[in-house]
């Protein structure tokens, strides 16, 4: 038996080659779709692989096809020829496939992946006579394929095509992200470089900067817009606004009874309390009281007592957590109590734990972490990390007027998930404090002010 493998564009091409090479008595053993050419698995072309065979007994001594057998020989030998084809086709096809493909023989794929190909074969090659006319139809075709096998093979092909399309899409997305990370877009668009440099100068976390720049570039690609400075700024404003907005009330809530203020030394907790107490008394007409545990700093109690005298606000001093019950009892008629705590070394966990023992109350309370913007961001991050082990609700920033770097604000809010509240920008009581305005902070971060 002679077995040959053909890779063609269409079945008519295959039939013509089979007829020329093997004669009209040849039998098609197997067909399947293959992909050739391309680069890295893409841009390949669909081809059809056809395996054909011819029984050498039907050939003459020269190897060319002999004349069609007589009816008497057909009636005497069909079953034997069919048996020979059926028993020898599979190993011969496997050997031929391996020899022509340049690798070890493999299992033959299921023949005829689509039922319509049989109809194409009969229409394109009608003159080929039936090799075994007296054999029943189910046994006449070597390696017959059941309908459910054809359906299963077609489904597998469609699944592979869908998988290939998904892989191409994923590759495109990956290439876009890689190009953004490697700076290809930034090199082409100086506006991205300008804002990236500005954000880094503002001490915005480099990881956050990369994320902001990548989103801006992806928006430009998605919207097919030019990466102008105006477009980049608009994208950065939207992203920073989402970070700074928070999802709660920034000011002291109307039903809050105890407002604790904690933080490291020298951030301005006492002055901040005086500003907020004045706002509550003068603007909201609430009855306010003071509690201070800052008995370590010289004149700390006297400073808060002076503010209390001006505002007509009572003051209670506690030296330990045991004194809290007495202080709360004396201030039970107050609508809102401000509690000033001593500044603690944030690196000493024992001090911070002692402070946490003071943060208890008999009603709804809020704890404000007070941070100074003149502190290095590395230290601000460490301070927040240590105090965040306990109950923190909001973050308040002071000394806005004493710095030109504002990147710590979005960094802390984003990383620790704290609700922004107030910003203080001076020593004047009660004027120099206000609820954080996102637009103002964003402008301070993005505007490039020349000296």
GROMACS .gro file of C-alpha atoms in nm:
model
  451
    1UNK     CA    1   0.000   0.000   0.000
    2UNK     CA    2   0.125   0.349  -0.092
    3UNK     CA    3   0.046   0.631   0.148
    4UNK     CA    4   0.104   1.002   0.077
    5UNK     CA    5   0.041   1.321   0.273
    6UNK     CA    6  -0.072   1.646   0.106
    7UNK     CA    7  -0.102   1.997   0.252
    8UNK     CA    8  -0.325   2.201   0.023
    9UNK     CA    9  -0.548   2.509   0.024
   10UNK     CA   10  -0.870   2.329  -0.073
   11UNK     CA   11  -1.012   1.982  -0.129
   12UNK     CA   12  -1.031   2.017  -0.510
   13UNK     CA   13  -0.653   2.078  -0.513
   14UNK     CA   14  -0.602   1.768  -0.302
   15UNK     CA   15  -0.824   1.554  -0.523
   16UNK     CA   16  -0.637   1.662  -0.835
   17UNK     CA   17  -0.298   1.579  -0.681
   18UNK     CA   18  -0.421   1.245  -0.546
   19UNK     CA   19  -0.561   1.150  -0.882
   20UNK     CA   20  -0.237   1.241  -1.062
   21UNK     CA   21  -0.009   1.069  -0.808
   22UNK     CA   22  -0.206   0.763  -0.695
   23UNK     CA   23  -0.474   0.723  -0.955
   24UNK     CA   24  -0.850   0.710  -0.938
   25UNK     CA   25  -0.845   0.399  -0.714
   26UNK     CA   26  -0.687   0.597  -0.425
   27UNK     CA   27  -0.868   0.620  -0.094
   28UNK     CA   28  -0.863   0.926   0.135
   29UNK     CA   29  -0.767   0.803   0.481
   30UNK     CA   30  -0.768   1.123   0.687
   31UNK     CA   31  -0.825   1.499   0.656
   32UNK     CA   32  -0.778   1.780   0.907
   33UNK     CA   33  -0.717   2.153   0.923
   34UNK     CA   34  -0.364   2.271   1.001
   35UNK     CA   35  -0.200   2.614   1.033
   36UNK     CA   36   0.128   2.704   0.869
   37UNK     CA   37   0.359   3.004   0.861
   38UNK     CA   38   0.307   3.310   1.076
   39UNK     CA   39   0.515   3.466   1.354
   40UNK     CA   40   0.497   3.363   1.721
   41UNK     CA   41   0.175   3.177   1.657
   42UNK     CA   42   0.003   3.473   1.491
   43UNK     CA   43  -0.089   3.547   1.130
   44UNK     CA   44  -0.092   3.178   1.036
   45UNK     CA   45  -0.277   3.046   0.732
   46UNK     CA   46  -0.532   2.768   0.732
   47UNK     CA   47  -0.443   2.462   0.523
   48UNK     CA   48  -0.595   2.119   0.477
   49UNK     CA   49  -0.387   1.810   0.544
   50UNK     CA   50  -0.501   1.507   0.346
   51UNK     CA   51  -0.367   1.151   0.385
   52UNK     CA   52  -0.439   0.927   0.084
   53UNK     CA   53  -0.352   0.566   0.019
   54UNK     CA   54  -0.362   0.322  -0.269
   55UNK     CA   55  -0.346  -0.055  -0.255
   56UNK     CA   56  -0.038  -0.159  -0.453
   57UNK     CA   57  -0.226  -0.466  -0.567
   58UNK     CA   58  -0.430  -0.232  -0.783
   59UNK     CA   59  -0.110  -0.096  -0.950
   60UNK     CA   60   0.080  -0.242  -1.240
   61UNK     CA   61   0.443  -0.355  -1.235
   62UNK     CA   62   0.562  -0.002  -1.316
   63UNK     CA   63   0.393   0.138  -1.008
   64UNK     CA   64   0.128   0.326  -1.207
   65UNK     CA   65  -0.239   0.252  -1.151
   66UNK     CA   66  -0.365  -0.049  -1.343
   67UNK     CA   67  -0.692  -0.070  -1.529
   68UNK     CA   68  -1.004  -0.099  -1.321
   69UNK     CA   69  -1.065  -0.459  -1.205
   70UNK     CA   70  -1.333  -0.667  -1.375
   71UNK     CA   71  -1.665  -0.729  -1.204
   72UNK     CA   72  -1.570  -1.088  -1.128
   73UNK     CA   73  -1.252  -0.979  -0.951
   74UNK     CA   74  -1.440  -0.708  -0.766
   75UNK     CA   75  -1.690  -0.961  -0.638
   76UNK     CA   76  -1.415  -1.201  -0.530
   77UNK     CA   77  -1.175  -0.962  -0.357
   78UNK     CA   78  -1.363  -0.670  -0.197
   79UNK     CA   79  -1.369  -0.807   0.154
   80UNK     CA   80  -0.998  -0.894   0.148
   81UNK     CA   81  -0.899  -0.551   0.013
   82UNK     CA   82  -1.113  -0.378   0.272
   83UNK     CA   83  -0.953  -0.580   0.548
   84UNK     CA   84  -0.605  -0.494   0.420
   85UNK     CA   85  -0.685  -0.124   0.411
   86UNK     CA   86  -0.841  -0.127   0.755
   87UNK     CA   87  -0.555  -0.317   0.922
   88UNK     CA   88  -0.262  -0.138   0.758
   89UNK     CA   89  -0.391   0.218   0.706
   90UNK     CA   90  -0.338   0.352   1.058
   91UNK     CA   91   0.034   0.253   1.107
   92UNK     CA   92   0.118   0.351   0.750
   93UNK     CA   93  -0.048   0.691   0.785
   94UNK     CA   94   0.133   0.750   1.112
   95UNK     CA   95   0.467   0.653   0.955
   96UNK     CA   96   0.408   0.873   0.649
   97UNK     CA   97   0.305   1.169   0.865
   98UNK     CA   98   0.614   1.135   1.086
   99UNK     CA   99   0.851   1.096   0.790
  100UNK     CA  100   0.721   1.403   0.609
  101UNK     CA  101   0.688   1.623   0.917
  102UNK     CA  102   1.040   1.543   1.040
  103UNK     CA  103   0.950   1.394   1.379
  104UNK     CA  104   0.844   1.068   1.536
  105UNK     CA  105   0.520   0.909   1.416
  106UNK     CA  106   0.211   1.032   1.600
  107UNK     CA  107  -0.144   0.908   1.632
  108UNK     CA  108  -0.364   0.985   1.335
  109UNK     CA  109  -0.621   1.255   1.398
  110UNK     CA  110  -0.990   1.170   1.345
  111UNK     CA  111  -1.078   1.180   0.976
  112UNK     CA  112  -1.311   1.437   0.823
  113UNK     CA  113  -1.373   1.705   1.081
  114UNK     CA  114  -1.683   1.831   0.893
  115UNK     CA  115  -1.957   1.632   0.727
  116UNK     CA  116  -1.978   1.877   0.437
  117UNK     CA  117  -1.637   1.765   0.310
  118UNK     CA  118  -1.777   1.433   0.201
  119UNK     CA  119  -2.028   1.619  -0.015
  120UNK     CA  120  -1.748   1.835  -0.160
  121UNK     CA  121  -1.553   1.517  -0.242
  122UNK     CA  122  -1.845   1.362  -0.432
  123UNK     CA  123  -1.915   1.685  -0.624
  124UNK     CA  124  -1.556   1.764  -0.712
  125UNK     CA  125  -1.454   1.410  -0.811
  126UNK     CA  126  -1.770   1.236  -0.945
  127UNK     CA  127  -1.590   1.010  -1.188
  128UNK     CA  128  -1.410   0.808  -0.920
  129UNK     CA  129  -1.581   0.467  -0.911
  130UNK     CA  130  -1.672   0.287  -0.595
  131UNK     CA  131  -1.377   0.068  -0.503
  132UNK     CA  132  -1.594  -0.191  -0.331
  133UNK     CA  133  -1.938  -0.175  -0.497
  134UNK     CA  134  -2.070  -0.491  -0.335
  135UNK     CA  135  -1.968  -0.393   0.019
  136UNK     CA  136  -2.244  -0.253   0.241
  137UNK     CA  137  -2.236   0.122   0.289
  138UNK     CA  138  -2.116   0.130   0.653
  139UNK     CA  139  -1.812  -0.084   0.571
  140UNK     CA  140  -1.727   0.075   0.234
  141UNK     CA  141  -1.528   0.373   0.371
  142UNK     CA  142  -1.205   0.306   0.557
  143UNK     CA  143  -1.200   0.452   0.908
  144UNK     CA  144  -1.566   0.571   0.901
  145UNK     CA  145  -1.660   0.867   1.124
  146UNK     CA  146  -1.980   0.876   1.320
  147UNK     CA  147  -2.184   1.199   1.315
  148UNK     CA  148  -2.118   1.272   1.681
  149UNK     CA  149  -1.742   1.246   1.615
  150UNK     CA  150  -1.768   1.505   1.339
  151UNK     CA  151  -1.963   1.737   1.569
  152UNK     CA  152  -1.711   1.689   1.849
  153UNK     CA  153  -1.418   1.761   1.615
  154UNK     CA  154  -1.585   2.076   1.480
  155UNK     CA  155  -1.651   2.194   1.835
  156UNK     CA  156  -1.286   2.141   1.926
  157UNK     CA  157  -1.177   2.351   1.627
  158UNK     CA  158  -1.409   2.635   1.725
  159UNK     CA  159  -1.284   2.620   2.085
  160UNK     CA  160  -0.924   2.641   1.967
  161UNK     CA  161  -1.004   2.941   1.747
  162UNK     CA  162  -1.174   3.120   2.038
  163UNK     CA  163  -0.877   3.042   2.258
  164UNK     CA  164  -0.640   3.184   1.998
  165UNK     CA  165  -0.841   3.507   1.975
  166UNK     CA  166  -0.835   3.542   2.353
  167UNK     CA  167  -0.459   3.491   2.359
  168UNK     CA  168  -0.410   3.757   2.091
  169UNK     CA  169  -0.620   4.005   2.292
  170UNK     CA  170  -0.428   3.929   2.609
  171UNK     CA  171  -0.101   3.972   2.424
  172UNK     CA  172  -0.209   4.314   2.295
  173UNK     CA  173  -0.304   4.426   2.645
  174UNK     CA  174   0.024   4.298   2.785
  175UNK     CA  175   0.226   4.475   2.516
  176UNK     CA  176   0.043   4.802   2.591
  177UNK     CA  177   0.117   4.773   2.963
  178UNK     CA  178   0.480   4.682   2.899
  179UNK     CA  179   0.521   4.978   2.667
  180UNK     CA  180   0.378   5.207   2.934
  181UNK     CA  181   0.605   5.067   3.202
  182UNK     CA  182   0.914   5.092   2.986
  183UNK     CA  183   0.847   5.459   2.923
  184UNK     CA  184   0.772   5.440   2.552
  185UNK     CA  185   0.464   5.661   2.584
  186UNK     CA  186   0.639   5.898   2.824
  187UNK     CA  187   0.924   5.943   2.579
  188UNK     CA  188   0.676   6.040   2.310
  189UNK     CA  189   0.471   6.269   2.530
  190UNK     CA  190   0.664   6.528   2.735
  191UNK     CA  191   0.343   6.625   2.916
  192UNK     CA  192   0.351   6.294   3.104
  193UNK     CA  193   0.714   6.353   3.195
  194UNK     CA  194   0.632   6.698   3.329
  195UNK     CA  195   0.354   6.582   3.559
  196UNK     CA  196   0.545   6.275   3.669
  197UNK     CA  197   0.835   6.497   3.770
  198UNK     CA  198   0.597   6.733   3.949
  199UNK     CA  199   0.433   6.452   4.148
  200UNK     CA  200   0.769   6.311   4.254
  201UNK     CA  201   0.882   6.658   4.364
  202UNK     CA  202   0.567   6.672   4.579
  203UNK     CA  203   0.679   6.346   4.747
  204UNK     CA  204   0.389   6.146   4.608
  205UNK     CA  205   0.464   5.776   4.647
  206UNK     CA  206   0.650   5.657   4.332
  207UNK     CA  207   0.422   5.353   4.307
  208UNK     CA  208   0.119   5.581   4.313
  209UNK     CA  209   0.282   5.805   4.053
  210UNK     CA  210   0.334   5.509   3.819
  211UNK     CA  211  -0.029   5.409   3.864
  212UNK     CA  212  -0.155   5.763   3.796
  213UNK     CA  213   0.058   5.797   3.481
  214UNK     CA  214  -0.042   5.455   3.349
  215UNK     CA  215  -0.413   5.529   3.393
  216UNK     CA  216  -0.375   5.865   3.216
  217UNK     CA  217  -0.198   5.702   2.921
  218UNK     CA  218  -0.452   5.419   2.901
  219UNK     CA  219  -0.736   5.671   2.900
  220UNK     CA  220  -0.575   5.850   2.607
  221UNK     CA  221  -0.543   5.523   2.414
  222UNK     CA  222  -0.897   5.418   2.496
  223UNK     CA  223  -1.047   5.754   2.404
  224UNK     CA  224  -0.812   5.798   2.105
  225UNK     CA  225  -0.714   6.139   2.242
  226UNK     CA  226  -0.386   6.324   2.222
  227UNK     CA  227  -0.178   6.328   2.538
  228UNK     CA  228  -0.172   6.703   2.584
  229UNK     CA  229  -0.092   6.864   2.918
  230UNK     CA  230  -0.457   6.957   2.953
  231UNK     CA  231  -0.568   6.596   2.902
  232UNK     CA  232  -0.310   6.461   3.148
  233UNK     CA  233  -0.400   6.717   3.415
  234UNK     CA  234  -0.770   6.643   3.377
  235UNK     CA  235  -0.704   6.270   3.420
  236UNK     CA  236  -0.482   6.326   3.726
  237UNK     CA  237  -0.742   6.556   3.883
  238UNK     CA  238  -1.009   6.286   3.851
  239UNK     CA  239  -0.785   6.021   4.002
  240UNK     CA  240  -0.667   6.236   4.293
  241UNK     CA  241  -1.021   6.350   4.360
  242UNK     CA  242  -1.130   5.987   4.397
  243UNK     CA  243  -0.851   5.935   4.654
  244UNK     CA  244  -0.909   6.250   4.859
  245UNK     CA  245  -1.288   6.253   4.861
  246UNK     CA  246  -1.330   5.969   5.110
  247UNK     CA  247  -1.668   5.818   5.185
  248UNK     CA  248  -1.772   5.980   5.511
  249UNK     CA  249  -1.827   6.311   5.692
  250UNK     CA  250  -1.505   6.512   5.712
  251UNK     CA  251  -1.600   6.746   5.995
  252UNK     CA  252  -1.690   6.647   6.349
  253UNK     CA  253  -2.017   6.455   6.326
  254UNK     CA  254  -2.325   6.614   6.481
  255UNK     CA  255  -2.384   6.319   6.716
  256UNK     CA  256  -2.022   6.285   6.830
  257UNK     CA  257  -1.979   6.338   7.206
  258UNK     CA  258  -1.606   6.270   7.253
  259UNK     CA  259  -1.339   6.386   7.005
  260UNK     CA  260  -0.994   6.242   7.081
  261UNK     CA  261  -0.683   6.398   6.929
  262UNK     CA  262  -0.367   6.187   6.912
  263UNK     CA  263  -0.033   6.219   6.739
  264UNK     CA  264   0.340   6.264   6.793
  265UNK     CA  265   0.501   6.558   6.973
  266UNK     CA  266   0.502   6.904   6.823
  267UNK     CA  267   0.229   6.866   6.560
  268UNK     CA  268  -0.003   7.128   6.714
  269UNK     CA  269  -0.274   6.920   6.880
  270UNK     CA  270  -0.357   7.174   7.151
  271UNK     CA  271  -0.382   7.470   6.913
  272UNK     CA  272  -0.595   7.260   6.675
  273UNK     CA  273  -0.834   7.168   6.958
  274UNK     CA  274  -0.873   7.536   7.048
  275UNK     CA  275  -0.957   7.625   6.686
  276UNK     CA  276  -1.219   7.350   6.655
  277UNK     CA  277  -1.371   7.426   6.997
  278UNK     CA  278  -1.412   7.790   6.898
  279UNK     CA  279  -1.587   7.682   6.578
  280UNK     CA  280  -1.827   7.456   6.769
  281UNK     CA  281  -1.908   7.723   7.027
  282UNK     CA  282  -1.940   8.025   6.797
  283UNK     CA  283  -2.080   7.866   6.483
  284UNK     CA  284  -2.279   7.565   6.605
  285UNK     CA  285  -2.367   7.692   6.956
  286UNK     CA  286  -2.270   7.365   7.121
  287UNK     CA  287  -2.167   7.339   7.482
  288UNK     CA  288  -1.805   7.224   7.483
  289UNK     CA  289  -1.571   7.085   7.749
  290UNK     CA  290  -1.195   7.010   7.760
  291UNK     CA  291  -1.009   6.710   7.900
  292UNK     CA  292  -0.629   6.705   7.888
  293UNK     CA  293  -0.386   6.430   7.981
  294UNK     CA  294  -0.083   6.628   7.864
  295UNK     CA  295   0.083   6.669   8.201
  296UNK     CA  296   0.433   6.599   8.064
  297UNK     CA  297   0.486   6.920   7.869
  298UNK     CA  298   0.553   7.235   8.068
  299UNK     CA  299   0.261   7.482   8.057
  300UNK     CA  300   0.055   7.249   7.837
  301UNK     CA  301  -0.234   7.256   8.086
  302UNK     CA  302  -0.206   7.632   8.122
  303UNK     CA  303  -0.221   7.678   7.744
  304UNK     CA  304  -0.549   7.485   7.713
  305UNK     CA  305  -0.683   7.650   8.030
  306UNK     CA  306  -0.625   7.992   7.871
  307UNK     CA  307  -0.824   7.890   7.564
  308UNK     CA  308  -1.097   7.753   7.790
  309UNK     CA  309  -1.120   8.080   7.982
  310UNK     CA  310  -1.154   8.279   7.660
  311UNK     CA  311  -1.427   8.051   7.526
  312UNK     CA  312  -1.589   7.992   7.866
  313UNK     CA  313  -1.522   7.618   7.836
  314UNK     CA  314  -1.461   7.399   8.146
  315UNK     CA  315  -1.138   7.199   8.170
  316UNK     CA  316  -1.063   6.868   8.342
  317UNK     CA  317  -0.711   6.732   8.393
  318UNK     CA  318  -0.650   6.355   8.412
  319UNK     CA  319  -0.324   6.197   8.525
  320UNK     CA  320  -0.420   5.836   8.450
  321UNK     CA  321  -0.704   5.636   8.294
  322UNK     CA  322  -0.852   5.602   8.644
  323UNK     CA  323  -0.935   5.973   8.642
  324UNK     CA  324  -1.147   5.952   8.327
  325UNK     CA  325  -1.469   5.855   8.500
  326UNK     CA  326  -1.445   6.158   8.725
  327UNK     CA  327  -1.375   6.388   8.430
  328UNK     CA  328  -1.668   6.255   8.225
  329UNK     CA  329  -1.899   6.292   8.527
  330UNK     CA  330  -1.797   6.656   8.574
  331UNK     CA  331  -1.857   6.729   8.205
  332UNK     CA  332  -2.179   6.530   8.167
  333UNK     CA  333  -2.374   6.845   8.072
  334UNK     CA  334  -2.147   6.918   7.773
  335UNK     CA  335  -2.261   6.841   7.419
  336UNK     CA  336  -1.908   6.780   7.294
  337UNK     CA  337  -1.586   6.701   7.481
  338UNK     CA  338  -1.243   6.760   7.327
  339UNK     CA  339  -0.971   6.538   7.472
  340UNK     CA  340  -0.612   6.653   7.436
  341UNK     CA  341  -0.352   6.379   7.476
  342UNK     CA  342   0.018   6.409   7.536
  343UNK     CA  343   0.246   6.376   7.239
  344UNK     CA  344   0.413   6.038   7.240
  345UNK     CA  345   0.719   5.888   7.082
  346UNK     CA  346   0.554   5.688   6.807
  347UNK     CA  347   0.844   5.442   6.802
  348UNK     CA  348   0.777   5.337   7.162
  349UNK     CA  349   0.483   5.096   7.153
  350UNK     CA  350   0.447   5.106   7.533
  351UNK     CA  351   0.372   5.480   7.524
  352UNK     CA  352   0.127   5.435   7.242
  353UNK     CA  353  -0.046   5.153   7.430
  354UNK     CA  354  -0.079   5.373   7.740
  355UNK     CA  355  -0.235   5.639   7.522
  356UNK     CA  356  -0.483   5.388   7.387
  357UNK     CA  357  -0.605   5.323   7.744
  358UNK     CA  358  -0.723   5.687   7.756
  359UNK     CA  359  -0.929   5.655   7.438
  360UNK     CA  360  -1.248   5.531   7.596
  361UNK     CA  361  -1.571   5.714   7.654
  362UNK     CA  362  -1.934   5.672   7.751
  363UNK     CA  363  -2.081   5.782   7.417
  364UNK     CA  364  -2.008   5.805   7.050
  365UNK     CA  365  -1.650   5.911   6.989
  366UNK     CA  366  -1.416   5.994   6.704
  367UNK     CA  367  -1.037   5.973   6.709
  368UNK     CA  368  -0.840   6.221   6.499
  369UNK     CA  369  -0.478   6.151   6.407
  370UNK     CA  370  -0.296   6.485   6.386
  371UNK     CA  371  -0.001   6.497   6.144
  372UNK     CA  372   0.230   6.782   6.049
  373UNK     CA  373   0.304   6.828   5.679
  374UNK     CA  374   0.653   6.951   5.767
  375UNK     CA  375   0.745   6.597   5.877
  376UNK     CA  376   0.925   6.373   5.630
  377UNK     CA  377   0.687   6.137   5.455
  378UNK     CA  378   0.889   5.834   5.568
  379UNK     CA  379   0.828   5.938   5.931
  380UNK     CA  380   0.462   6.026   5.864
  381UNK     CA  381   0.411   5.675   5.728
  382UNK     CA  382   0.576   5.517   6.034
  383UNK     CA  383   0.371   5.738   6.272
  384UNK     CA  384   0.044   5.644   6.103
  385UNK     CA  385   0.136   5.276   6.098
  386UNK     CA  386   0.196   5.270   6.475
  387UNK     CA  387  -0.113   5.470   6.574
  388UNK     CA  388  -0.329   5.279   6.326
  389UNK     CA  389  -0.294   4.968   6.541
  390UNK     CA  390  -0.564   5.124   6.757
  391UNK     CA  391  -0.893   5.287   6.667
  392UNK     CA  392  -0.840   5.577   6.424
  393UNK     CA  393  -1.128   5.740   6.241
  394UNK     CA  394  -0.995   6.050   6.068
  395UNK     CA  395  -0.671   6.224   5.984
  396UNK     CA  396  -0.604   6.596   6.031
  397UNK     CA  397  -0.309   6.778   5.871
  398UNK     CA  398  -0.140   7.083   6.025
  399UNK     CA  399   0.120   7.340   5.913
  400UNK     CA  400  -0.007   7.353   5.556
  401UNK     CA  401   0.139   7.704   5.533
  402UNK     CA  402   0.488   7.593   5.637
  403UNK     CA  403   0.562   7.355   5.350
  404UNK     CA  404   0.567   7.334   4.971
  405UNK     CA  405   0.526   6.957   4.965
  406UNK     CA  406   0.175   6.810   4.982
  407UNK     CA  407   0.213   6.456   4.847
  408UNK     CA  408   0.185   6.304   5.195
  409UNK     CA  409  -0.187   6.383   5.198
  410UNK     CA  410  -0.297   6.146   4.917
  411UNK     CA  411  -0.030   5.894   5.019
  412UNK     CA  412  -0.161   5.849   5.375
  413UNK     CA  413  -0.529   5.859   5.283
  414UNK     CA  414  -0.485   5.599   5.010
  415UNK     CA  415  -0.253   5.362   5.195
  416UNK     CA  416  -0.428   5.353   5.533
  417UNK     CA  417  -0.786   5.422   5.426
  418UNK     CA  418  -0.838   5.708   5.675
  419UNK     CA  419  -1.110   5.965   5.625
  420UNK     CA  420  -0.965   6.313   5.560
  421UNK     CA  421  -1.102   6.583   5.789
  422UNK     CA  422  -0.939   6.923   5.849
  423UNK     CA  423  -0.626   7.111   5.743
  424UNK     CA  424  -0.469   7.384   5.958
  425UNK     CA  425  -0.267   7.659   5.792
  426UNK     CA  426  -0.157   7.899   6.066
  427UNK     CA  427  -0.155   7.989   6.436
  428UNK     CA  428  -0.457   8.220   6.440
  429UNK     CA  429  -0.745   8.090   6.654
  430UNK     CA  430  -1.008   8.015   6.532
  431UNK     CA  431  -0.950   8.128   6.173
  432UNK     CA  432  -0.666   7.913   6.045
  433UNK     CA  433  -0.844   7.578   6.010
  434UNK     CA  434  -1.099   7.445   5.763
  435UNK     CA  435  -1.239   7.124   5.624
  436UNK     CA  436  -1.006   6.973   5.366
  437UNK     CA  437  -1.098   7.091   5.015
  438UNK     CA  438  -0.993   6.837   4.753
  439UNK     CA  439  -0.967   7.090   4.470
  440UNK     CA  440  -0.730   7.311   4.671
  441UNK     CA  441  -0.499   7.018   4.761
  442UNK     CA  442  -0.498   6.892   4.401
  443UNK     CA  443  -0.406   7.238   4.272
  444UNK     CA  444  -0.124   7.263   4.526
  445UNK     CA  445   0.009   6.925   4.412
  446UNK     CA  446  -0.020   6.975   4.034
  447UNK     CA  447   0.057   7.343   3.989
  448UNK     CA  448   0.418   7.410   3.903
  449UNK     CA  449   0.494   7.737   4.082
  450UNK     CA  450   0.818   7.893   3.973
  451UNK     CA  451   1.034   8.050   4.249
   0.00000   0.00000   0.00000
